[in-house]
Coordinates of C-alpha atoms in Angstrom, one line a residue:
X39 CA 44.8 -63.2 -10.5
X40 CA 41.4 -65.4 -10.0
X41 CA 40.1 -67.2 -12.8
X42 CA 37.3 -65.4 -12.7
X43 CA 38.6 -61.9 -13.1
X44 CA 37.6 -60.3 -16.4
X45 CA 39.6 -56.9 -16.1
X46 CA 42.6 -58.8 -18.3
X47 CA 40.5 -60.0 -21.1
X48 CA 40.3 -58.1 -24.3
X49 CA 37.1 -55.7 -24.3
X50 CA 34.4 -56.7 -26.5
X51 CA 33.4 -54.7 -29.3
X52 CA 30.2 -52.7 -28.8
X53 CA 29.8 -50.9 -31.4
X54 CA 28.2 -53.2 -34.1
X55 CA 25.7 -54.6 -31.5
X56 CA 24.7 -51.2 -30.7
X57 CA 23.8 -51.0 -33.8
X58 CA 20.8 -53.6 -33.7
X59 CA 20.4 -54.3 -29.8
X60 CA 17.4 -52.0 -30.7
X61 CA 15.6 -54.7 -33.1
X62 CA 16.7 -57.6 -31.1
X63 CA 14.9 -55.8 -28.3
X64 CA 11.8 -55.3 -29.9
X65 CA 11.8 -58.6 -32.0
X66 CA 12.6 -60.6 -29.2
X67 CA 9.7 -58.6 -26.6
X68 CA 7.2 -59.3 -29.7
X69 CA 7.8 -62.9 -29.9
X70 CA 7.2 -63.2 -26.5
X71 CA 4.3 -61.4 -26.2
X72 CA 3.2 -63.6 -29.0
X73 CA 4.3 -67.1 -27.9
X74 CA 2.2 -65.9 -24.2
X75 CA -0.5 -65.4 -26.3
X76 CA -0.7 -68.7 -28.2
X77 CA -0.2 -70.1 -24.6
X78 CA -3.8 -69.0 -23.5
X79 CA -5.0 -70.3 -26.4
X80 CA -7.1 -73.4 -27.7
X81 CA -4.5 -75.6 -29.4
X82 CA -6.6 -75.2 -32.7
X83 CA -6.5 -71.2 -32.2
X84 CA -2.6 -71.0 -31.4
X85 CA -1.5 -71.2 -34.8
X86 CA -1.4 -67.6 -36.1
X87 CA 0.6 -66.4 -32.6
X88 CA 2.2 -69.2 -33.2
X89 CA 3.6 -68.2 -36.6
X90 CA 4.0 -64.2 -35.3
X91 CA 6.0 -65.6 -32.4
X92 CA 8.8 -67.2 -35.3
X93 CA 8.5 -64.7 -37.9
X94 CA 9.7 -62.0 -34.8
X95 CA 12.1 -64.3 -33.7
X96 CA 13.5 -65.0 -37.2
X97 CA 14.2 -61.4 -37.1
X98 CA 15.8 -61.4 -34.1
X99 CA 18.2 -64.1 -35.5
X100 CA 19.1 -61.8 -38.5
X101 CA 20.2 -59.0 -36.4
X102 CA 22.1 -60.9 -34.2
X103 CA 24.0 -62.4 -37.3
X104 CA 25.1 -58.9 -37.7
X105 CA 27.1 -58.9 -35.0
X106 CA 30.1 -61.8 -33.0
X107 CA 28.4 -62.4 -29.6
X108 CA 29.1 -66.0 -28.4
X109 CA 26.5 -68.3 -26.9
X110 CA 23.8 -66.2 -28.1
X111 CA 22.8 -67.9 -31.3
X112 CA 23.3 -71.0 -29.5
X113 CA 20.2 -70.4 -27.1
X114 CA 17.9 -68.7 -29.8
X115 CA 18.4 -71.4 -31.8
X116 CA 16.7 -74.0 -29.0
X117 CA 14.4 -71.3 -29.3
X118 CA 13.4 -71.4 -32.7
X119 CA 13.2 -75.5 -32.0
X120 CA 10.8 -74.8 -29.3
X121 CA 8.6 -72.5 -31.3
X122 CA 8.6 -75.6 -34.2
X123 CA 7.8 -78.2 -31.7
X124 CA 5.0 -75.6 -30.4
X125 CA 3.3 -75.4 -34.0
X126 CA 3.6 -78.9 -34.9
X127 CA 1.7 -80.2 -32.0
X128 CA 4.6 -82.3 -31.2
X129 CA 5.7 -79.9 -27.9
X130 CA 2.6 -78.5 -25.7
X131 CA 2.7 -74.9 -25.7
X132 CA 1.3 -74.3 -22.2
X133 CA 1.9 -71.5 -20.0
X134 CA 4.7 -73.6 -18.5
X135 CA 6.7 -74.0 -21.4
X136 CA 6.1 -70.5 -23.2
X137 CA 7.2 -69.1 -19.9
X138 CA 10.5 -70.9 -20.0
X139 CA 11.4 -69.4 -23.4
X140 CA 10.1 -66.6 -22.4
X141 CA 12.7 -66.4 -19.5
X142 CA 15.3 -67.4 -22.3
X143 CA 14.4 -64.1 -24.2
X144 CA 14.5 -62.0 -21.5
X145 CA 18.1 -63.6 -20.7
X146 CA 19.6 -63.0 -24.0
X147 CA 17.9 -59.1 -23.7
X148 CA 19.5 -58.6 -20.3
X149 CA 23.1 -60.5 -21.1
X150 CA 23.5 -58.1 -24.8
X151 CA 22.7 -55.4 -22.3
X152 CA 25.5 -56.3 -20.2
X153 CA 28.0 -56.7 -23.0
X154 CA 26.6 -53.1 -24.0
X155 CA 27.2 -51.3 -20.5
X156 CA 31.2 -52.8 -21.0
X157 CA 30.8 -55.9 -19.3
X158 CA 33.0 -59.1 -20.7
X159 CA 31.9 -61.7 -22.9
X160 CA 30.8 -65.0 -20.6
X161 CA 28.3 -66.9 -22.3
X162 CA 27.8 -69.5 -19.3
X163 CA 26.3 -66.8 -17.4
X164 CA 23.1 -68.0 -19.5
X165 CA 23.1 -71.5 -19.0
X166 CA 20.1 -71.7 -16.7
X167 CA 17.9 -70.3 -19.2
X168 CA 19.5 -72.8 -22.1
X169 CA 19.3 -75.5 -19.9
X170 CA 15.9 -75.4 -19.4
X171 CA 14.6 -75.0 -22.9
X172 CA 16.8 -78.0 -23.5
X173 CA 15.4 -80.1 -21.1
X174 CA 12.1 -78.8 -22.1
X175 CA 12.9 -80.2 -25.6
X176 CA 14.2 -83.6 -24.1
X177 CA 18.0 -83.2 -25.1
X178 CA 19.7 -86.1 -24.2
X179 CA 23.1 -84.3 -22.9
X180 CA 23.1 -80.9 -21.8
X181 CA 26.3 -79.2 -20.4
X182 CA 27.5 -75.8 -19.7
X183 CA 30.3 -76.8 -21.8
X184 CA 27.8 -76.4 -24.9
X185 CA 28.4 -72.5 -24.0
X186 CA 32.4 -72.5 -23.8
X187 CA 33.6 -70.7 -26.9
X188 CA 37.4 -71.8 -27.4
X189 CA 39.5 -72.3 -30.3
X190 CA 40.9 -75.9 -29.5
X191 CA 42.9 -76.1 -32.5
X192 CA 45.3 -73.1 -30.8
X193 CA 48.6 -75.3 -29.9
X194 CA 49.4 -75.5 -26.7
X195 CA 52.5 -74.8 -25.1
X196 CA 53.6 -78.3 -23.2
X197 CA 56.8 -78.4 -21.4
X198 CA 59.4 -80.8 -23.1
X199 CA 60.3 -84.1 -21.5
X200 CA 63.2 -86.2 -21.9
X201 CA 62.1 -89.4 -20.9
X202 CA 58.4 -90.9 -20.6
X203 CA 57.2 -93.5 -18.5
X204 CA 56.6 -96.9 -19.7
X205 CA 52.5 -97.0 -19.4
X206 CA 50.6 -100.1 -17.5
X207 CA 47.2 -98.5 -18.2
X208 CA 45.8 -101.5 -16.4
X209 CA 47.3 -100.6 -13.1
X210 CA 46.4 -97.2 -13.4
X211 CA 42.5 -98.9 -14.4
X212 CA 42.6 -100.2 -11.4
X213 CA 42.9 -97.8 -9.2
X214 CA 40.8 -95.5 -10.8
X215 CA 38.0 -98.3 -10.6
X216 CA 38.4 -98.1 -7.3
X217 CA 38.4 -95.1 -5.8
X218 CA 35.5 -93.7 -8.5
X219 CA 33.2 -95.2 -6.7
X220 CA 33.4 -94.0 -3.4
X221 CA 33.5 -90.6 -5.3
X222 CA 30.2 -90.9 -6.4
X223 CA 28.3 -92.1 -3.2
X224 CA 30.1 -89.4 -0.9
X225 CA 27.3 -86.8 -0.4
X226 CA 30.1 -85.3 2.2
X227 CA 32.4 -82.5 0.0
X228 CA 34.9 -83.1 2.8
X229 CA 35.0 -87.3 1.9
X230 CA 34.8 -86.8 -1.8
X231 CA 38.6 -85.3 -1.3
X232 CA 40.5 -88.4 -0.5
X233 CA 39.3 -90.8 -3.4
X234 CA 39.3 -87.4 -5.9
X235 CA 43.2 -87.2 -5.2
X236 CA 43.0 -90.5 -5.6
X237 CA 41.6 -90.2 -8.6
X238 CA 43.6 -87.7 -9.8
X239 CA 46.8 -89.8 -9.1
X240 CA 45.8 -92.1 -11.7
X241 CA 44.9 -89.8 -14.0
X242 CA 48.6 -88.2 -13.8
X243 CA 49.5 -91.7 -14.3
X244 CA 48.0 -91.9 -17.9
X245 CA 49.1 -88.3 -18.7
X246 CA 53.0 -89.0 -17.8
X247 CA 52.6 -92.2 -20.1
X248 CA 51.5 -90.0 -23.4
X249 CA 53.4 -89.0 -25.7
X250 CA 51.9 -87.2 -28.7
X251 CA 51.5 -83.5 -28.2
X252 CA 47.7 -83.9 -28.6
X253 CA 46.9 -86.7 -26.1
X254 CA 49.7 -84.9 -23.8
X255 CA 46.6 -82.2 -23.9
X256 CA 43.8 -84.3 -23.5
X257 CA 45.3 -86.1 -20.6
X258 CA 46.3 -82.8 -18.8
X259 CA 42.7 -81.0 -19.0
X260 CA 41.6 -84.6 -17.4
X261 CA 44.9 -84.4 -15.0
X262 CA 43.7 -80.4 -14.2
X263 CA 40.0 -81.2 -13.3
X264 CA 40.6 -84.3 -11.2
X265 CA 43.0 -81.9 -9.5
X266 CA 40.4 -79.2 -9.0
X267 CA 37.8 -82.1 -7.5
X268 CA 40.7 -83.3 -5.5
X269 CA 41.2 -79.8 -3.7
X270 CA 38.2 -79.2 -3.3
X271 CA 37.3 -77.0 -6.0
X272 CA 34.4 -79.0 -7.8
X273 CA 31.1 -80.4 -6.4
X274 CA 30.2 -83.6 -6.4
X275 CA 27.3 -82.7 -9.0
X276 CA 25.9 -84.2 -11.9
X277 CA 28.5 -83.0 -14.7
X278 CA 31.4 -83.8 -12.8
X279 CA 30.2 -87.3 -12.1
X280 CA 29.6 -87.9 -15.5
X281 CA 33.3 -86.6 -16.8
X282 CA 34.5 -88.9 -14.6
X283 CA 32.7 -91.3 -15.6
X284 CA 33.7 -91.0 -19.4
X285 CA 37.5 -90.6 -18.1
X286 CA 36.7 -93.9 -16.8
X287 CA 35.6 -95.8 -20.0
X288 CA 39.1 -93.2 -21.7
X289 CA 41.3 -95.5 -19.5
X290 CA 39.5 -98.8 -20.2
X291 CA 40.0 -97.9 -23.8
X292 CA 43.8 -97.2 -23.5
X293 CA 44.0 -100.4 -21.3
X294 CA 42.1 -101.8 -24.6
X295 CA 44.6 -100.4 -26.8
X296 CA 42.6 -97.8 -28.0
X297 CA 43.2 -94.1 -27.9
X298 CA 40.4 -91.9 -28.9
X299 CA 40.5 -88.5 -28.1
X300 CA 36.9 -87.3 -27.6
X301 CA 36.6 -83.6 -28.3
X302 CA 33.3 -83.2 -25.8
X303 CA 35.4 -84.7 -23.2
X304 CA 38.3 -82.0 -24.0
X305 CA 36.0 -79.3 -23.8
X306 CA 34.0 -80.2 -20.8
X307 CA 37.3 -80.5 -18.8
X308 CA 38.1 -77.1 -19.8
X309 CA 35.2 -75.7 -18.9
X310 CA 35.7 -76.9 -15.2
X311 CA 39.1 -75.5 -15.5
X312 CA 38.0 -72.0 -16.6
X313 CA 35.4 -72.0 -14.0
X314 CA 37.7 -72.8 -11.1
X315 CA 37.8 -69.9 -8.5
X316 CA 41.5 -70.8 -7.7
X317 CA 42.9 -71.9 -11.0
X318 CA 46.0 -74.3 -10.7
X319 CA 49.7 -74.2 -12.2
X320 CA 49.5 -77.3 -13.5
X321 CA 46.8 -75.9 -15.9
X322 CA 48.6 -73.0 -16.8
X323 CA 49.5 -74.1 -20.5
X324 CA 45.7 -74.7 -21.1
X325 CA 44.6 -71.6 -19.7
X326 CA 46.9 -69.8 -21.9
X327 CA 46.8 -71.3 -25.2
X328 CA 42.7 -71.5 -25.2
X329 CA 42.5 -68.5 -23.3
X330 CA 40.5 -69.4 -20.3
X331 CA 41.1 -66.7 -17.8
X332 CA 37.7 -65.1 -17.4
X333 CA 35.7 -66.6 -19.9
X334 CA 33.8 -68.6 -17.0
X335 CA 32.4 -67.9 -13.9
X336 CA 32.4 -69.8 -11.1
X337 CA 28.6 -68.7 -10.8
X338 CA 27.4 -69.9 -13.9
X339 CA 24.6 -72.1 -12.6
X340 CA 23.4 -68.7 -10.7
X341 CA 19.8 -67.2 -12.3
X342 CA 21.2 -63.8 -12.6
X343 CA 18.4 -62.4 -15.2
X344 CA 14.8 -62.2 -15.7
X345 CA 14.8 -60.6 -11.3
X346 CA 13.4 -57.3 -12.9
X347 CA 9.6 -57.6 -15.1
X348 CA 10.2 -57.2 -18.7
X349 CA 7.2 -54.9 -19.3
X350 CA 8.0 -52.5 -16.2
X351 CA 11.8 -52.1 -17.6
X352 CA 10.3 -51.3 -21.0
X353 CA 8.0 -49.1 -19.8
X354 CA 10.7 -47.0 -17.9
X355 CA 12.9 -46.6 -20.3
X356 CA 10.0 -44.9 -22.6
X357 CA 9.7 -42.9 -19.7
X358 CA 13.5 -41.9 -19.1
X359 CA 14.1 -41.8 -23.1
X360 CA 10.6 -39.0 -22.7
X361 CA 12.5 -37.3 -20.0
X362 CA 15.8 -37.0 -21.8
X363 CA 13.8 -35.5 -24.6
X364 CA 12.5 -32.9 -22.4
X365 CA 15.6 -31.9 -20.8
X366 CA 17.2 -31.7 -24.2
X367 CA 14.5 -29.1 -25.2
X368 CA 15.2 -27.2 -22.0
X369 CA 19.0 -27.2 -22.7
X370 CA 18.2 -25.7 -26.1
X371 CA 16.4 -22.9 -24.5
X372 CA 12.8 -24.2 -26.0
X373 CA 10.2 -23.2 -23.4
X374 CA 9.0 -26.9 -22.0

């Protein structure tokens, strides 16, 4: 089964956000109408659209407490940090930037839609849209880990071992040191194979050497996504560089005699493995106890909303909800 298929995981519940996807709707349409209007505006006149734009987003937010949908409150809230930057003067609220939350709104609309019409719960699917208010509000780190919603404190279910080998983190250093390098410079996805296994061999290295049940987790999530860059499974793009990076300055540490276990790290790994379009054996324990399978899609960094113009959508479905109305009347045996 693909990591990527959904049809195993449990459904989500629709029924409270039916409930309020109605309000969220109209909040979220308002403060976008609102925040485009400020963004036509003198910056002395943009205060009052300003301030609607918030108050109908604020609203928004207390619907959507109303209801568990992952990921969600995690983009509005950039949001909400936007539309303060925007009425402080200290963010420009241009037609560039009001259009990117914009986008963001009609995101969240379409992706509640989604979970509406029985489709399964994979926040990532709106990391486009989060990334790009982030940047707009100069985040220094911004991964789609930030939308992976997974209990880390479930145990995981690690095989037993009956002997452990003796660790000379400096060796594994070493090689790690020098095969990360030629990682990062291949702009081939063919070349970036050889130094990933590479790579991936010395991570195993550190992994066989642990022996508490939580570093024994850390170090296979590292072990499973150097595995999924070795076969091929990962681009040679910006997050992965930097994981390998910080798994570089893990193994320094150990070498050091230090042995943090960064939680970001943990998470950013497992991301990578939930996204994997052929998911790996090796990861199998992780992939159970967090429960991966499906939560990701391979796609994530696809824009799959805002295609369709907000207003036009709104506008038909007056239209379709005026025709249902009709038909009901007709079905009732009122002369139309």
């Amino acid at each position: 089964m693909s990591m990527t298929d959904s049809s195993h995981v449990p459904r989500f519940d629709t029924g409270p956000l039916s409930w309020v996807m109605s309000e969220i709707r109209d909040a979220l349409v308002r403060s976008r109408e609102a925040l485009l209007e400020a963004s036509v505006r003198g910056r002395d006149s943009q205060g009052t659209s300003l301030q609607h734009a918030r108050a109908h987003l604020h609203q928004a937010h207390g619907a959507l407490q109303m209801v568990d949908v992952d990921g969600v409150g995690t983009l509005t809230q950039a949001a909400e940090e936007a539309l303060q930057r925007f009425r402080d003067g200290t963010l420009a609220c241009d037609a560039a930037s009001a259009q990117t939350v914009a986008s963001l709104y009609q995101a969240v609309i379409e992706y509640l839609e989604e979970l509406l019409s029985g489709a399964a719960p994979q926040p990532a699917r709106l990391f486009p849209y989060y990334r790009d208010v982030q940047e707009l509000l100069g985040v220094e780190r911004i991964h789609p880990s930030d939308l992976l919603f997974a209990d880390l404190s479930a145990p995981v279910a690690l095989p037993a071992r009956t002997a452990v080998a003796a660790p000379d983190y400096a060796a594994s250093r070493a090689r790690f040191e020098k095969n990360l390098l030629p990682f990062l410079k291949s702009t081939d996805a063919q070349a970036r194979r050889a130094p990933a296994g590479a790579l991936a061999e010395a991570v195993a290295e550190v992994e066989g050497a642990q022996q508490e049940a939580a570093a024994r987790t850390f170090w296979l999530a590292m072990r499973g996504f150097a595995q999924l860059a070795a076969s091929g499974q990962l681009a040679g793009d910006l997050y992965v560089k930097q994981l390998f990076g910080l798994i570089n300055l893990q193994i320094r540490r150990l070498s050091q005699g230090q042995g943090s276990l960064p939680e970001p790290m943990l998470r950013d790994a497992l991301f990578f493995v939930a996204a994997a379009p052929e998911p790996l054996d090796i990861a199998l324990p992780l992939r159970r106890a967090y429960r991966l399978d499906g939560l990701v899609p391979h796609d994530y960094d696809t824009r799959r909303y805002g295609r369709i113009d907000a207003q036009a959508l709104k506008e038909a479905r007056e239209a379709l909800a005026q025709a249902q109305g009709i038909w009901d009347k007709v079905a009732t045996g009122i002369d139309p």
